[in-house]
């Protein structure tokens, strides 16, 4: 059997959707890069179905698959969608045994860390960054045949060893293209201090993250590995222009740590400025990787928002997280960097984590007090969630025996509490955190004055942002 029809599928569950906290919808960049590569191949018909945009039950997915008649299905799942992916793969195995099913996505790290065996339903599972390996797999299937088990055994062995595929040359990846529906649907909820409709595009400049925060897991990351692999500045700006040609007006860098390769970041900023880029953009950065000069260059290059992982106002919690690399008190560093960021004219989002191991009410209150001092334009407060693969999972997993990590989601109701307060109290404390932060005259007036025009031009974002009232 030849491989002529390929279905790319991202499944969706309700674990991360049926929560009261506002949600972003971003594309599966691995699937989009794979689609772009397949579109270059002659004689291959490719269909991409994103369950985040078109939610379907397993039965509906199976019916859709029957209409497509794919020779190969590549199904992507997150940790909270993996059960849907497994059920779908099992159903395909029964209904269409001739169809090859390949699993990708963060959900399969759950299998590895739980020592589960999912491969009965999949012909191969690719951990890590699958964008290039998919094409090597496809070539091997065509060369050896669909019924030859040698390639299946090869990938089964790699999975059992925990092998992560890595993109060593990110410049070689083709630029994704998007349908009108995708362009209209994929979006962030961050307000943009610019007039007009915000149409979001997403890209990665650097893969990898060198840091060792205990709560971090590949389950929630955009890339794999700790080694940094950066694209050339020209290639990144070329992709921003490629997105602009499709109607994108705002770009979000999905790098796990955009600011980690500082020399590369400065080269990228210089290229944006040299080419007169007009594309506004945002990124996630660390407070210990920026200085005032770098922030000023970011502003000059079009940066309108930086998202910082502040995490906590407790020095004990920060040290426990292994977040800090400098001897300076964490709160003082955050205050200085937020002041610089606001002074150069860049908006801020601050991430906070509550429910950390042994965390007390007073430490959560210290985090709230720091948040109000920093006065970020937006905040996100989630619960400490030790996903499989994280250092925290390895250290603490004996304390939550019987908990299904496939049902964990850091914005949903916690399945357990490692803090010195109960789960119900954590829910109440997050509600208090948001209320006390948002219902301040200083914050409300500044936010309304700065973003009223944006919300007028993007009423759907305002509607979704107001969904925060459900957790307040």
XYZ file of C-alpha atoms in Angstrom, residues 6-451:
446
model
C -2.498 11.587 5.121
C -4.690 12.889 7.925
C -3.125 15.234 10.500
C -5.277 15.361 13.603
C -5.198 17.164 16.938
C -7.683 15.674 19.363
C -9.484 17.554 22.104
C -10.906 16.633 25.497
C -12.925 18.562 28.066
C -10.364 18.474 30.891
C -8.747 21.764 29.841
C -11.849 23.151 28.117
C -14.476 22.759 30.838
C -12.746 25.148 33.216
C -13.879 28.584 34.228
C -10.539 30.253 33.545
C -10.245 32.055 30.152
C -8.363 29.978 27.571
C -6.078 30.753 24.638
C -6.309 28.820 21.372
C -2.990 28.416 19.600
C -2.110 26.107 16.713
C -0.234 22.831 16.905
C 2.982 24.111 15.357
C 4.404 20.588 14.898
C 1.350 19.595 12.839
C 1.481 22.841 10.866
C 5.176 22.344 10.027
C 4.473 18.733 9.025
C 1.595 19.912 6.856
C 3.831 22.495 5.186
C 6.414 19.819 4.406
C 3.816 17.390 3.044
C 2.346 20.115 0.835
C 5.704 20.240 -0.948
C 5.471 16.571 -1.874
C 3.826 15.523 -5.107
C 1.175 12.839 -5.081
C 0.268 13.303 -1.404
C -3.150 14.555 -0.339
C -3.007 16.055 3.149
C -5.920 16.973 5.424
C -5.513 18.702 8.788
C -8.302 18.599 11.355
C -7.812 20.533 14.587
C -10.121 19.294 17.305
C -9.506 22.479 19.242
C -11.392 24.319 16.499
C -13.755 21.492 15.547
C -14.417 19.453 18.713
C -15.512 15.903 17.934
C -16.193 12.731 19.865
C -14.188 9.611 19.081
C -17.168 8.318 17.115
C -17.323 11.502 15.042
C -13.568 11.398 14.471
C -13.865 7.830 13.280
C -16.636 8.789 10.841
C -14.544 11.700 9.577
C -11.586 9.377 9.095
C -13.756 6.988 7.083
C -14.674 9.835 4.730
C -11.016 10.798 4.238
C -9.772 7.212 3.747
C -6.240 8.046 4.955
C -3.339 5.684 4.521
C -1.579 7.383 7.439
C -2.922 9.292 10.438
C -0.642 11.466 12.568
C -2.515 12.254 15.772
C -1.300 14.878 18.243
C -2.409 15.081 21.857
C -1.621 16.942 25.040
C -1.438 15.290 28.458
C -5.127 15.983 29.073
C -6.144 14.777 25.593
C -4.117 11.544 25.570
C -7.020 9.326 26.574
C -8.989 10.618 23.586
C -6.008 9.932 21.326
C -5.657 6.399 22.697
C -9.362 5.670 22.254
C -9.295 7.022 18.714
C -6.179 5.022 17.797
C -7.767 1.856 19.203
C -10.959 2.501 17.216
C -8.994 3.037 13.999
C -7.090 -0.176 14.640
C -10.425 -2.067 14.651
C -12.294 -0.171 11.923
C -9.401 0.465 9.535
C -6.587 -1.986 10.360
C -4.745 -1.071 7.169
C -4.365 2.573 8.270
C -1.054 3.447 9.909
C -1.420 5.515 13.102
C 1.474 7.607 14.441
C 1.244 9.411 17.775
C 2.971 12.705 18.545
C 2.562 15.390 21.195
C 3.214 15.989 24.871
C 0.583 13.478 25.938
C 2.897 10.570 25.254
C 5.348 11.756 27.906
C 2.632 10.665 30.328
C 2.962 7.116 29.019
C 6.713 7.180 29.441
C 6.703 8.518 32.987
C 3.882 6.243 34.104
C 5.652 3.326 32.450
C 2.475 2.653 30.456
C 2.426 0.870 27.118
C 0.374 2.691 24.461
C 1.933 1.148 21.373
C -0.675 -1.571 20.980
C -2.809 1.102 19.327
C -0.067 2.990 17.482
C 2.338 1.879 14.794
C 4.864 4.413 16.123
C 5.067 7.153 18.739
C 7.540 9.998 18.244
C 8.579 11.792 21.433
C 10.163 15.222 21.344
C 10.092 17.336 18.181
C 8.621 15.150 15.405
C 8.601 17.640 12.511
C 11.627 16.210 10.700
C 11.438 12.589 11.870
C 7.960 12.174 10.379
C 9.503 12.437 6.909
C 12.227 9.914 7.717
C 9.505 7.580 8.996
C 7.445 8.114 5.847
C 10.429 7.337 3.640
C 11.177 4.178 5.592
C 7.567 2.962 5.318
C 7.630 3.514 1.568
C 10.950 1.726 1.236
C 10.224 -1.253 3.500
C 6.461 -1.555 3.046
C 3.493 -0.936 5.282
C 3.369 -4.549 6.503
C 7.048 -4.782 7.383
C 7.454 -4.792 11.152
C 11.116 -3.742 11.141
C 10.336 -0.038 11.179
C 7.656 -0.568 13.840
C 10.148 -2.397 16.037
C 12.701 0.376 15.510
C 10.357 3.115 16.707
C 8.989 0.972 19.527
C 12.533 0.535 20.839
C 13.223 4.266 20.627
C 10.022 5.027 22.521
C 10.794 2.484 25.214
C 14.219 4.076 25.650
C 12.590 7.483 26.003
C 14.369 8.822 22.933
C 13.488 12.456 22.125
C 13.716 13.572 18.514
C 15.303 16.997 18.233
C 15.209 19.602 15.467
C 18.904 20.386 15.035
C 18.407 22.773 12.100
C 15.230 24.773 12.758
C 15.972 26.964 9.732
C 15.165 23.954 7.540
C 11.529 23.829 8.656
C 9.070 25.196 6.073
C 6.773 28.052 7.035
C 3.227 26.979 7.912
C 0.278 28.417 6.023
C -3.175 28.835 7.490
C -6.762 28.730 6.310
C -9.023 31.716 6.836
C -10.794 29.812 9.615
C -7.508 29.076 11.353
C -6.304 32.665 11.062
C -9.582 33.890 12.548
C -9.693 31.296 15.345
C -6.172 30.958 16.721
C -5.628 33.750 19.188
C -4.290 34.930 22.458
C -6.377 36.834 24.976
C -3.741 39.425 25.805
C -4.935 42.964 25.075
C -2.890 44.821 22.487
C -2.328 48.578 22.993
C -2.956 49.217 19.292
C -6.070 50.065 17.292
C -7.802 47.623 14.990
C -8.559 43.947 14.919
C -5.855 41.702 16.431
C -5.157 38.732 14.172
C -2.632 36.458 15.865
C 0.224 34.484 14.373
C 2.486 32.074 16.245
C 6.107 31.059 15.709
C 9.234 29.833 17.502
C 12.619 31.556 17.260
C 14.614 29.315 19.622
C 13.968 25.751 20.745
C 15.088 24.292 24.049
C 15.334 25.716 27.554
C 18.517 25.536 29.673
C 16.823 26.100 33.029
C 15.904 23.525 35.669
C 12.745 24.803 37.374
C 11.311 21.914 39.396
C 7.743 22.396 38.155
C 8.645 22.445 34.460
C 7.814 19.402 32.365
C 7.959 18.572 28.681
C 4.225 17.981 29.055
C 3.696 21.757 28.958
C 6.616 22.929 26.826
C 6.692 24.064 23.195
C 10.012 22.358 22.442
C 12.229 19.580 23.772
C 15.629 19.416 25.410
C 17.794 21.888 27.302
C 20.161 22.706 24.448
C 19.263 25.969 22.721
C 18.802 25.799 18.954
C 18.068 29.167 17.372
C 16.923 30.056 13.903
C 18.791 32.676 11.934
C 17.395 36.190 12.466
C 16.627 36.599 8.781
C 14.616 33.398 8.714
C 12.544 34.479 11.723
C 11.724 37.864 10.220
C 10.934 36.157 6.917
C 8.328 34.050 8.710
C 6.851 37.130 10.375
C 6.444 38.635 6.895
C 4.974 35.325 5.682
C 2.375 35.526 8.481
C 1.658 39.178 7.714
C 0.925 38.256 4.086
C -1.788 35.896 5.411
C -3.456 38.677 7.395
C -1.682 38.352 10.741
C -1.335 41.660 12.607
C 0.238 40.465 15.900
C 2.873 37.759 16.490
C 3.426 35.630 19.563
C 6.762 33.902 20.046
C 6.049 30.496 21.585
C 9.642 29.905 22.723
C 9.947 28.241 26.112
C 12.467 30.956 27.003
C 12.756 33.629 24.327
C 15.396 35.592 26.241
C 17.754 32.678 27.006
C 20.117 33.110 23.995
C 20.794 36.805 24.590
C 23.281 37.237 21.761
C 20.828 35.682 19.312
C 18.001 37.836 20.648
C 20.035 40.980 20.059
C 20.801 39.839 16.510
C 17.103 39.173 15.901
C 16.130 42.596 17.226
C 18.749 44.217 14.995
C 17.331 42.391 11.964
C 13.773 43.494 12.789
C 14.949 47.103 13.097
C 17.109 46.926 9.964
C 14.210 45.679 7.879
C 11.779 48.175 9.341
C 9.432 45.478 10.644
C 6.042 46.876 11.600
C 4.770 43.657 13.172
C 3.931 43.997 16.885
C 5.041 40.979 18.878
C 5.165 39.443 22.343
C 7.269 36.773 24.039
C 7.771 34.910 27.312
C 10.988 35.963 29.060
C 12.710 35.655 32.442
C 13.409 38.578 34.755
C 16.996 37.379 35.232
C 17.750 37.411 31.491
C 16.893 40.999 30.545
C 18.320 44.416 31.284
C 17.095 47.911 30.524
C 19.108 48.247 27.325
C 17.753 44.962 25.957
C 14.209 45.982 26.848
C 14.637 49.293 25.031
C 15.849 47.427 21.922
C 12.848 45.086 22.156
C 10.535 48.084 22.217
C 12.290 49.597 19.198
C 11.894 46.280 17.351
C 8.123 46.202 17.876
C 7.657 44.369 21.188
C 4.423 45.399 22.891
C 4.140 42.724 25.626
C 6.475 40.569 27.688
C 5.168 37.738 29.840
C 7.250 37.072 32.958
C 7.112 34.040 35.221
C 7.170 35.793 38.588
C 5.681 32.686 40.238
C 5.861 33.714 43.910
C 6.552 36.506 46.368
C 8.113 34.068 48.823
C 11.881 33.702 48.626
C 11.574 30.239 50.168
C 9.181 29.095 47.432
C 11.381 30.567 44.681
C 14.417 28.730 46.015
C 12.402 25.536 46.336
C 11.364 25.936 42.688
C 15.039 26.293 41.712
C 13.905 29.354 39.808
C 16.571 31.838 40.818
C 20.145 32.028 39.531
C 21.243 35.328 41.090
C 21.922 36.046 44.779
C 19.677 39.133 44.719
C 16.308 38.715 46.441
C 13.800 37.563 43.818
C 11.163 40.165 44.674
C 13.676 43.021 44.314
C 14.769 41.719 40.910
C 11.157 41.491 39.752
C 10.383 45.027 40.945
C 13.350 46.467 39.060
C 12.684 44.598 35.813
C 8.975 45.421 35.800
C 9.821 49.069 36.388
C 12.252 49.047 33.457
C 9.742 47.292 31.227
C 7.028 49.821 31.959
C 9.454 52.729 31.578
C 10.401 51.701 28.020
C 6.714 51.357 27.107
C 6.242 47.572 26.980
C 3.157 46.011 28.566
C 3.546 43.122 31.003
C 1.824 39.896 31.915
C 2.805 38.159 35.139
C 2.393 34.457 35.864
C 1.882 33.363 39.463
C 1.718 29.901 41.026
C -0.091 29.122 44.262
C -0.397 25.837 46.102
C 3.333 25.152 46.102
C 4.663 22.425 48.430
C 4.391 23.489 52.098
C 3.179 26.958 51.015
C 1.301 28.846 53.705
C -1.462 31.430 53.556
C 1.025 34.130 54.475
C 3.287 33.162 51.568
C 0.347 33.320 49.151
C -0.493 36.734 50.601
C 3.124 37.807 49.975
C 2.701 36.757 46.351
C -0.453 38.857 46.041
C 1.294 41.856 47.598
C 4.181 41.532 45.142
C 1.714 41.243 42.267
C 0.060 44.510 43.246
C 3.434 46.234 43.516
C 4.464 45.053 40.046
C 1.108 46.187 38.640
C 1.274 44.132 35.442
C -1.259 44.842 32.705
C -2.576 41.288 33.042
C -1.958 38.403 35.409
C -2.480 34.648 35.282
C -2.755 32.658 38.497
C -2.570 28.892 38.312
C -2.096 26.036 40.716
C 1.137 24.170 41.356
C 0.844 21.040 39.206
C 3.727 18.529 39.215
C 3.278 17.052 35.761
C 5.053 13.776 34.976
C 8.570 14.416 33.771
C 9.150 17.363 36.081
C 11.632 17.301 38.952
C 8.698 17.914 41.304
C 6.889 14.834 39.972
C 9.912 12.654 40.681
C 10.325 14.148 44.151
C 6.680 14.107 45.230
C 4.808 11.429 43.280
C 4.649 9.106 46.291
C 2.431 11.684 47.986
C -0.401 11.385 45.471
C -0.646 7.691 44.735
C -3.884 6.959 42.909
C -4.092 10.380 41.246
C -4.459 10.150 37.471
C -2.033 12.748 36.025
C -3.941 12.667 32.753
C -6.652 14.631 34.549
C -4.322 17.284 35.915
C -4.531 20.788 34.479
C -2.948 23.784 36.157
C -5.941 26.102 35.662
C -8.550 23.508 36.703
C -9.528 22.519 40.223
C -6.485 20.787 41.759
C -6.771 17.048 42.340
C -4.729 17.406 45.546
C -2.954 20.039 47.634
C 0.699 19.967 48.590
C 0.391 23.327 50.351
C -0.517 24.016 53.964
C -4.080 24.783 52.840
C -6.803 22.560 51.437
C -7.933 22.344 47.813
C -11.107 24.288 48.657
C -9.011 26.968 50.308
C -6.747 27.175 47.234
C -9.787 27.783 45.046
C -10.933 30.528 47.415
C -7.458 32.049 47.608
C -7.174 32.276 43.814
C -10.597 33.936 43.739
C -9.396 36.442 46.330
C -6.151 36.981 44.426
C -7.965 37.976 41.238
C -10.563 40.106 43.021
C -8.093 42.112 45.055
C -5.833 42.599 42.048
C -8.457 43.602 39.486
C -10.781 45.635 41.705
C -8.166 48.270 42.472
C -8.728 51.776 41.206
C -5.070 52.073 40.180
C -5.278 48.957 38.007
C -8.818 49.368 36.656
C -8.336 52.977 35.548
C -4.968 52.324 33.893
C -6.242 49.215 32.124
C -9.433 50.849 30.852
C -7.590 53.938 29.634
C -4.949 51.891 27.825
C -7.095 49.156 26.278
